[in-house]
Amino acid sequence: MKGEIAGAVAAALLGTVAVAVLPARVGAQAKADGSLHEVRRALEQLRREREQDRKRIEQIEKQLEAMEKAAAETKAEQKEAVSRADRLLSEVRALRPGSDRFLVTGYGFARYRWSDRTDENTFSAALNPIFLFRPFERVLFEAELEAMLPEEGESEISLEYAQADVELADFAMVAAGKMLLPFGEFIERLHPAWINKLVSHPLPFREPEEGGLLPFTEIGAQLRGGANLGYGPGATLEYAVYVANGPRFESDEVGAPFASNNADLNRGKGYGARVGVQPLPVDSGWGRLRLGASTWDGLWDAAGDHWLTSWGIDAVYQYDIAEVRGEYLFLRRDMPEEEAADRREGWYVQGSYKLSRIGVPHLDRLELVARYSGQNQRAAEGELDPHPRQFAFGVDYWLSPAVVWKIEYDRDMPRDATDSDAIQTQIAVGF
Amino acid sequence: MPFRMRLAIAALGATAALGSWWAGSARAGDPVARAEKQEQIRRGAQLWPSVCGGCHNARGAAERSAAEWDVVVQHMRVRANLPGEDARAILEYLKRR
């Protein structure tokens, strides 16, 4: 009986527990099923959203690709347009006056000069057209005329130089004819009025009849050229060697000026050479330096017995907007009848500075120039002084790279005469 | 087909192939030629202010036509003893500027 009671109690207990626990379990199960469903729905939602994002990214990628393609096409079109514009520009330039065979260039100037020493107070002008004719790629004929106003009369035209140039190689050219004397730098490269920074020439490089020490031209043939030194752009070696009619003087007197030697007065010839070096490449950042040495020698008298020998050195250093240059030359002319040699020497040093960085309109077009020059010789012809010295100060106003208005003050201080002043102004045009 | 005709066709084909190869080579060489030209112009741009400015103010490229620069640069090459390579570089720069 006890056993039955115990079994009944146990069954009741079990039933109670089952009644108490089972609904809770069933509820929990249902809750869990609901959460799972929620999670699944969320997951599904996420998948849908991911798919939508993927499609959107694909769409954006396609748009980007189309845009890149369009940009590339635009770039190509722009490049083509620039190229076409360049071609048109070249064609337009080619249509401008001038051809690849003949060209007129040159320079001219108008000048006013007041000089205490020479008692001058006058205007003057000159025109120097340079004719360039290039019949073939390697051949050039060049000639310069000088049309000047003489003291009296209408005008005076002379042949400054006329030479044929033939290119033999990258480092060698032959030039023949009436040529500028390859002695130093001033004669060949600096004397044109639009290049010379002062109105006047340095004393030793005046025209011979004005007291200068060298003729500006010789008649002969030369081999000249330049070569790169190989360690940077612009580092070069240059040379000129020549044979010509040689020197000739106005008279046998000591101090006589040079005369033209168009038809050689003797059977001897004149010989000369110049060597120059530019050791600093243009990208060195140290500026530009040019050094040169020249010589010119020849028999000067009709009998061909007496020599003129000469040599000179020249240098220029340029750094940015500043420049210093100078030349020295020495001549010795053997005289007949055991007379002492006719020795002559001359020099100049010139400095210039551009005010282009000053940042003030008009003032930034100015260039200041100062030069000291002098020469010594045993005697000079006429009223010329054998020992002239000169300080020259100038202000240049550059209207364009080849058009300049110069104002110059000179203080002449000859060794054997009193000091004097000169003022001159010049408008020079290179064309 | 006669032998001569076949030979002629073969020769024509070989010529066409060679021409095509040559043209292809020339086209392939274009970028190199362009690069060399660009380098020459760059060198000219470096030399122009210093070399021309060594004696006078460097003149602007627009002052003259390409044909005129041909003559002027040759004139200046003589006057300044410019190496041929430098003169050509300056000329290219002035023409393309």
PDB file of C-alpha atoms in Angstrom, chain A residues 62-194:
ATOM      1  CA  LYS A  62      30.798  51.403 -65.433  1.00  0.00           C
ATOM      2  CA  GLN A  63      30.111  55.132 -65.128  1.00  0.00           C
ATOM      3  CA  LEU A  64      33.711  55.714 -63.962  1.00  0.00           C
ATOM      4  CA  GLU A  65      35.060  53.684 -66.848  1.00  0.00           C
ATOM      5  CA  ALA A  66      32.953  55.712 -69.277  1.00  0.00           C
ATOM      6  CA  MET A  67      34.170  58.931 -67.715  1.00  0.00           C
ATOM      7  CA  GLU A  68      37.820  57.799 -67.886  1.00  0.00           C
ATOM      8  CA  LYS A  69      37.356  56.880 -71.516  1.00  0.00           C
ATOM      9  CA  ALA A  70      35.799  60.262 -72.234  1.00  0.00           C
ATOM     10  CA  ALA A  71      38.639  62.013 -70.371  1.00  0.00           C
ATOM     11  CA  ALA A  72      41.243  60.075 -72.357  1.00  0.00           C
ATOM     12  CA  GLU A  73      39.482  61.003 -75.580  1.00  0.00           C
ATOM     13  CA  THR A  74      39.361  64.663 -74.518  1.00  0.00           C
ATOM     14  CA  LYS A  75      43.057  64.557 -73.631  1.00  0.00           C
ATOM     15  CA  ALA A  76      43.894  63.037 -77.001  1.00  0.00           C
ATOM     16  CA  GLU A  77      41.786  65.675 -78.710  1.00  0.00           C
ATOM     17  CA  GLN A  78      43.538  68.411 -76.729  1.00  0.00           C
ATOM     18  CA  LYS A  79      46.947  66.986 -77.660  1.00  0.00           C
ATOM     19  CA  GLU A  80      45.923  66.846 -81.290  1.00  0.00           C
ATOM     20  CA  ALA A  81      44.607  70.430 -81.101  1.00  0.00           C
ATOM     21  CA  VAL A  82      47.900  71.658 -79.559  1.00  0.00           C
ATOM     22  CA  SER A  83      49.869  69.781 -82.184  1.00  0.00           C
ATOM     23  CA  ARG A  84      47.671  71.264 -84.918  1.00  0.00           C
ATOM     24  CA  ALA A  85      48.121  74.745 -83.433  1.00  0.00           C
ATOM     25  CA  ASP A  86      51.920  74.249 -83.396  1.00  0.00           C
ATOM     26  CA  ARG A  87      51.860  73.186 -87.031  1.00  0.00           C
ATOM     27  CA  LEU A  88      49.726  76.191 -87.960  1.00  0.00           C
ATOM     28  CA  LEU A  89      52.064  78.502 -86.014  1.00  0.00           C
ATOM     29  CA  SER A  90      55.060  77.088 -87.874  1.00  0.00           C
ATOM     30  CA  GLU A  91      53.253  77.570 -91.168  1.00  0.00           C
ATOM     31  CA  VAL A  92      52.345  81.153 -90.240  1.00  0.00           C
ATOM     32  CA  ARG A  93      55.940  81.880 -89.225  1.00  0.00           C
ATOM     33  CA  ALA A  94      57.161  80.382 -92.467  1.00  0.00           C
ATOM     34  CA  LEU A  95      54.895  82.776 -94.349  1.00  0.00           C
ATOM     35  CA  ARG A  96      56.554  85.844 -92.807  1.00  0.00           C
ATOM     36  CA  PRO A  97      58.914  87.819 -95.064  1.00  0.00           C
ATOM     37  CA  GLY A  98      62.252  86.185 -95.685  1.00  0.00           C
ATOM     38  CA  SER A  99      63.222  82.807 -96.936  1.00  0.00           C
ATOM     39  CA  ASP A 100      65.805  80.265 -95.992  1.00  0.00           C
ATOM     40  CA  ARG A 101      68.155  81.759 -98.563  1.00  0.00           C
ATOM     41  CA  PHE A 102      68.289  85.535 -98.260  1.00  0.00           C
ATOM     42  CA  LEU A 103      67.915  87.886 -95.324  1.00  0.00           C
ATOM     43  CA  VAL A 104      68.772  91.490 -94.527  1.00  0.00           C
ATOM     44  CA  THR A 105      69.703  92.234 -90.966  1.00  0.00           C
ATOM     45  CA  GLY A 106      72.038  94.771 -89.380  1.00  0.00           C
ATOM     46  CA  TYR A 107      71.855  97.878 -87.254  1.00  0.00           C
ATOM     47  CA  GLY A 108      71.687 101.639 -87.329  1.00  0.00           C
ATOM     48  CA  PHE A 109      72.053 104.529 -84.958  1.00  0.00           C
ATOM     49  CA  ALA A 110      71.531 108.242 -84.435  1.00  0.00           C
ATOM     50  CA  ARG A 111      73.985 110.062 -82.151  1.00  0.00           C
ATOM     51  CA  TYR A 112      74.671 113.384 -80.566  1.00  0.00           C
ATOM     52  CA  ARG A 113      78.174 114.202 -79.271  1.00  0.00           C
ATOM     53  CA  TRP A 114      79.616 117.122 -77.400  1.00  0.00           C
ATOM     54  CA  SER A 115      83.339 117.029 -76.700  1.00  0.00           C
ATOM     55  CA  ASP A 116      85.427 119.620 -74.982  1.00  0.00           C
ATOM     56  CA  ARG A 117      88.740 118.211 -76.248  1.00  0.00           C
ATOM     57  CA  THR A 118      87.850 117.858 -79.922  1.00  0.00           C
ATOM     58  CA  ASP A 119      85.510 120.850 -79.907  1.00  0.00           C
ATOM     59  CA  GLU A 120      82.639 118.774 -81.259  1.00  0.00           C
ATOM     60  CA  ASN A 121      78.977 119.580 -80.924  1.00  0.00           C
ATOM     61  CA  THR A 122      77.209 117.563 -83.557  1.00  0.00           C
ATOM     62  CA  PHE A 123      74.561 115.056 -84.507  1.00  0.00           C
ATOM     63  CA  SER A 124      75.401 112.077 -86.695  1.00  0.00           C
ATOM     64  CA  ALA A 125      73.879 108.842 -87.939  1.00  0.00           C
ATOM     65  CA  ALA A 126      74.840 105.594 -89.630  1.00  0.00           C
ATOM     66  CA  LEU A 127      73.206 102.546 -91.132  1.00  0.00           C
ATOM     67  CA  ASN A 128      74.894  99.166 -91.360  1.00  0.00           C
ATOM     68  CA  PRO A 129      72.812  96.659 -93.316  1.00  0.00           C
ATOM     69  CA  ILE A 130      74.112  93.095 -93.271  1.00  0.00           C
ATOM     70  CA  PHE A 131      73.139  90.921 -96.218  1.00  0.00           C
ATOM     71  CA  LEU A 132      73.009  87.183 -95.621  1.00  0.00           C
ATOM     72  CA  PHE A 133      72.635  84.802 -98.547  1.00  0.00           C
ATOM     73  CA  ARG A 134      72.527  81.066 -98.030  1.00  0.00           C
ATOM     74  CA  PRO A 135      72.572  79.334-101.406  1.00  0.00           C
ATOM     75  CA  PHE A 136      73.138  75.895 -99.863  1.00  0.00           C
ATOM     76  CA  GLU A 137      72.760  74.419 -96.413  1.00  0.00           C
ATOM     77  CA  ARG A 138      76.489  74.550 -95.678  1.00  0.00           C
ATOM     78  CA  VAL A 139      77.314  77.794 -97.449  1.00  0.00           C
ATOM     79  CA  LEU A 140      76.652  81.364 -96.355  1.00  0.00           C
ATOM     80  CA  PHE A 141      77.683  84.614 -97.976  1.00  0.00           C
ATOM     81  CA  GLU A 142      77.569  87.636 -95.716  1.00  0.00           C
ATOM     82  CA  ALA A 143      78.368  91.270 -96.339  1.00  0.00           C
ATOM     83  CA  GLU A 144      77.988  94.453 -94.331  1.00  0.00           C
ATOM     84  CA  LEU A 145      77.782  97.927 -95.780  1.00  0.00           C
ATOM     85  CA  GLU A 146      78.330 101.019 -93.717  1.00  0.00           C
ATOM     86  CA  ALA A 147      76.508 104.161 -94.764  1.00  0.00           C
ATOM     87  CA  MET A 148      77.807 107.110 -92.757  1.00  0.00           C
ATOM     88  CA  LEU A 149      77.563 110.860 -92.836  1.00  0.00           C
ATOM     89  CA  PRO A 150      81.003 112.382 -93.422  1.00  0.00           C
ATOM     90  CA  GLU A 151      81.964 115.755 -91.990  1.00  0.00           C
ATOM     91  CA  GLU A 152      81.133 117.276 -95.347  1.00  0.00           C
ATOM     92  CA  GLY A 153      79.103 115.912 -98.236  1.00  0.00           C
ATOM     93  CA  GLU A 154      75.959 113.825 -98.432  1.00  0.00           C
ATOM     94  CA  SER A 155      76.890 110.326 -97.374  1.00  0.00           C
ATOM     95  CA  GLU A 156      79.679 107.801 -97.508  1.00  0.00           C
ATOM     96  CA  ILE A 157      79.190 104.097 -98.168  1.00  0.00           C
ATOM     97  CA  SER A 158      81.902 101.553 -97.520  1.00  0.00           C
ATOM     98  CA  LEU A 159      82.168  97.795 -97.512  1.00  0.00           C
ATOM     99  CA  GLU A 160      82.649  96.812 -93.887  1.00  0.00           C
ATOM    100  CA  TYR A 161      83.130  93.147 -94.671  1.00  0.00           C
ATOM    101  CA  ALA A 162      82.177  90.578 -97.314  1.00  0.00           C
ATOM    102  CA  GLN A 163      82.962  86.928 -96.840  1.00  0.00           C
ATOM    103  CA  ALA A 164      81.899  83.460 -97.931  1.00  0.00           C
ATOM    104  CA  ASP A 165      81.564  80.829 -95.197  1.00  0.00           C
ATOM    105  CA  VAL A 166      81.627  77.114 -95.891  1.00  0.00           C
ATOM    106  CA  GLU A 167      80.865  74.565 -93.190  1.00  0.00           C
ATOM    107  CA  LEU A 168      83.314  71.673 -93.355  1.00  0.00           C
ATOM    108  CA  ALA A 169      82.370  69.825 -90.176  1.00  0.00           C
ATOM    109  CA  ASP A 170      80.706  70.415 -86.823  1.00  0.00           C
ATOM    110  CA  PHE A 171      83.968  71.896 -85.580  1.00  0.00           C
ATOM    111  CA  ALA A 172      85.366  73.551 -88.704  1.00  0.00           C
ATOM    112  CA  MET A 173      84.364  76.266 -91.156  1.00  0.00           C
ATOM    113  CA  VAL A 174      86.268  78.080 -93.862  1.00  0.00           C
ATOM    114  CA  ALA A 175      85.662  81.793 -94.365  1.00  0.00           C
ATOM    115  CA  ALA A 176      87.251  83.882 -97.085  1.00  0.00           C
ATOM    116  CA  GLY A 177      87.010  87.462 -98.255  1.00  0.00           C
ATOM    117  CA  LYS A 178      87.148  90.775 -96.466  1.00  0.00           C
ATOM    118  CA  MET A 179      86.601  89.684 -92.891  1.00  0.00           C
ATOM    119  CA  LEU A 180      86.463  91.228 -89.445  1.00  0.00           C
ATOM    120  CA  LEU A 181      89.832  90.686 -87.773  1.00  0.00           C
ATOM    121  CA  PRO A 182      89.591  87.714 -85.384  1.00  0.00           C
ATOM    122  CA  PHE A 183      91.635  89.472 -82.724  1.00  0.00           C
ATOM    123  CA  GLY A 184      90.112  89.697 -79.256  1.00  0.00           C
ATOM    124  CA  GLU A 185      86.372  90.094 -78.839  1.00  0.00           C
ATOM    125  CA  PHE A 186      85.523  93.722 -79.454  1.00  0.00           C
ATOM    126  CA  ILE A 187      86.223  93.870 -83.177  1.00  0.00           C
ATOM    127  CA  GLU A 188      84.349  90.766 -84.231  1.00  0.00           C
ATOM    128  CA  ARG A 189      81.563  90.586 -81.700  1.00  0.00           C
ATOM    129  CA  LEU A 190      81.014  93.781 -79.742  1.00  0.00           C
ATOM    130  CA  HIS A 191      81.459  96.762 -82.044  1.00  0.00           C
ATOM    131  CA  PRO A 192      77.908  96.945 -83.529  1.00  0.00           C
ATOM    132  CA  ALA A 193      76.134  99.903 -81.958  1.00  0.00           C
ATOM    133  CA  TRP A 194      73.243  97.863 -80.545  1.00  0.00           C
TER     134      TRP A 194
END
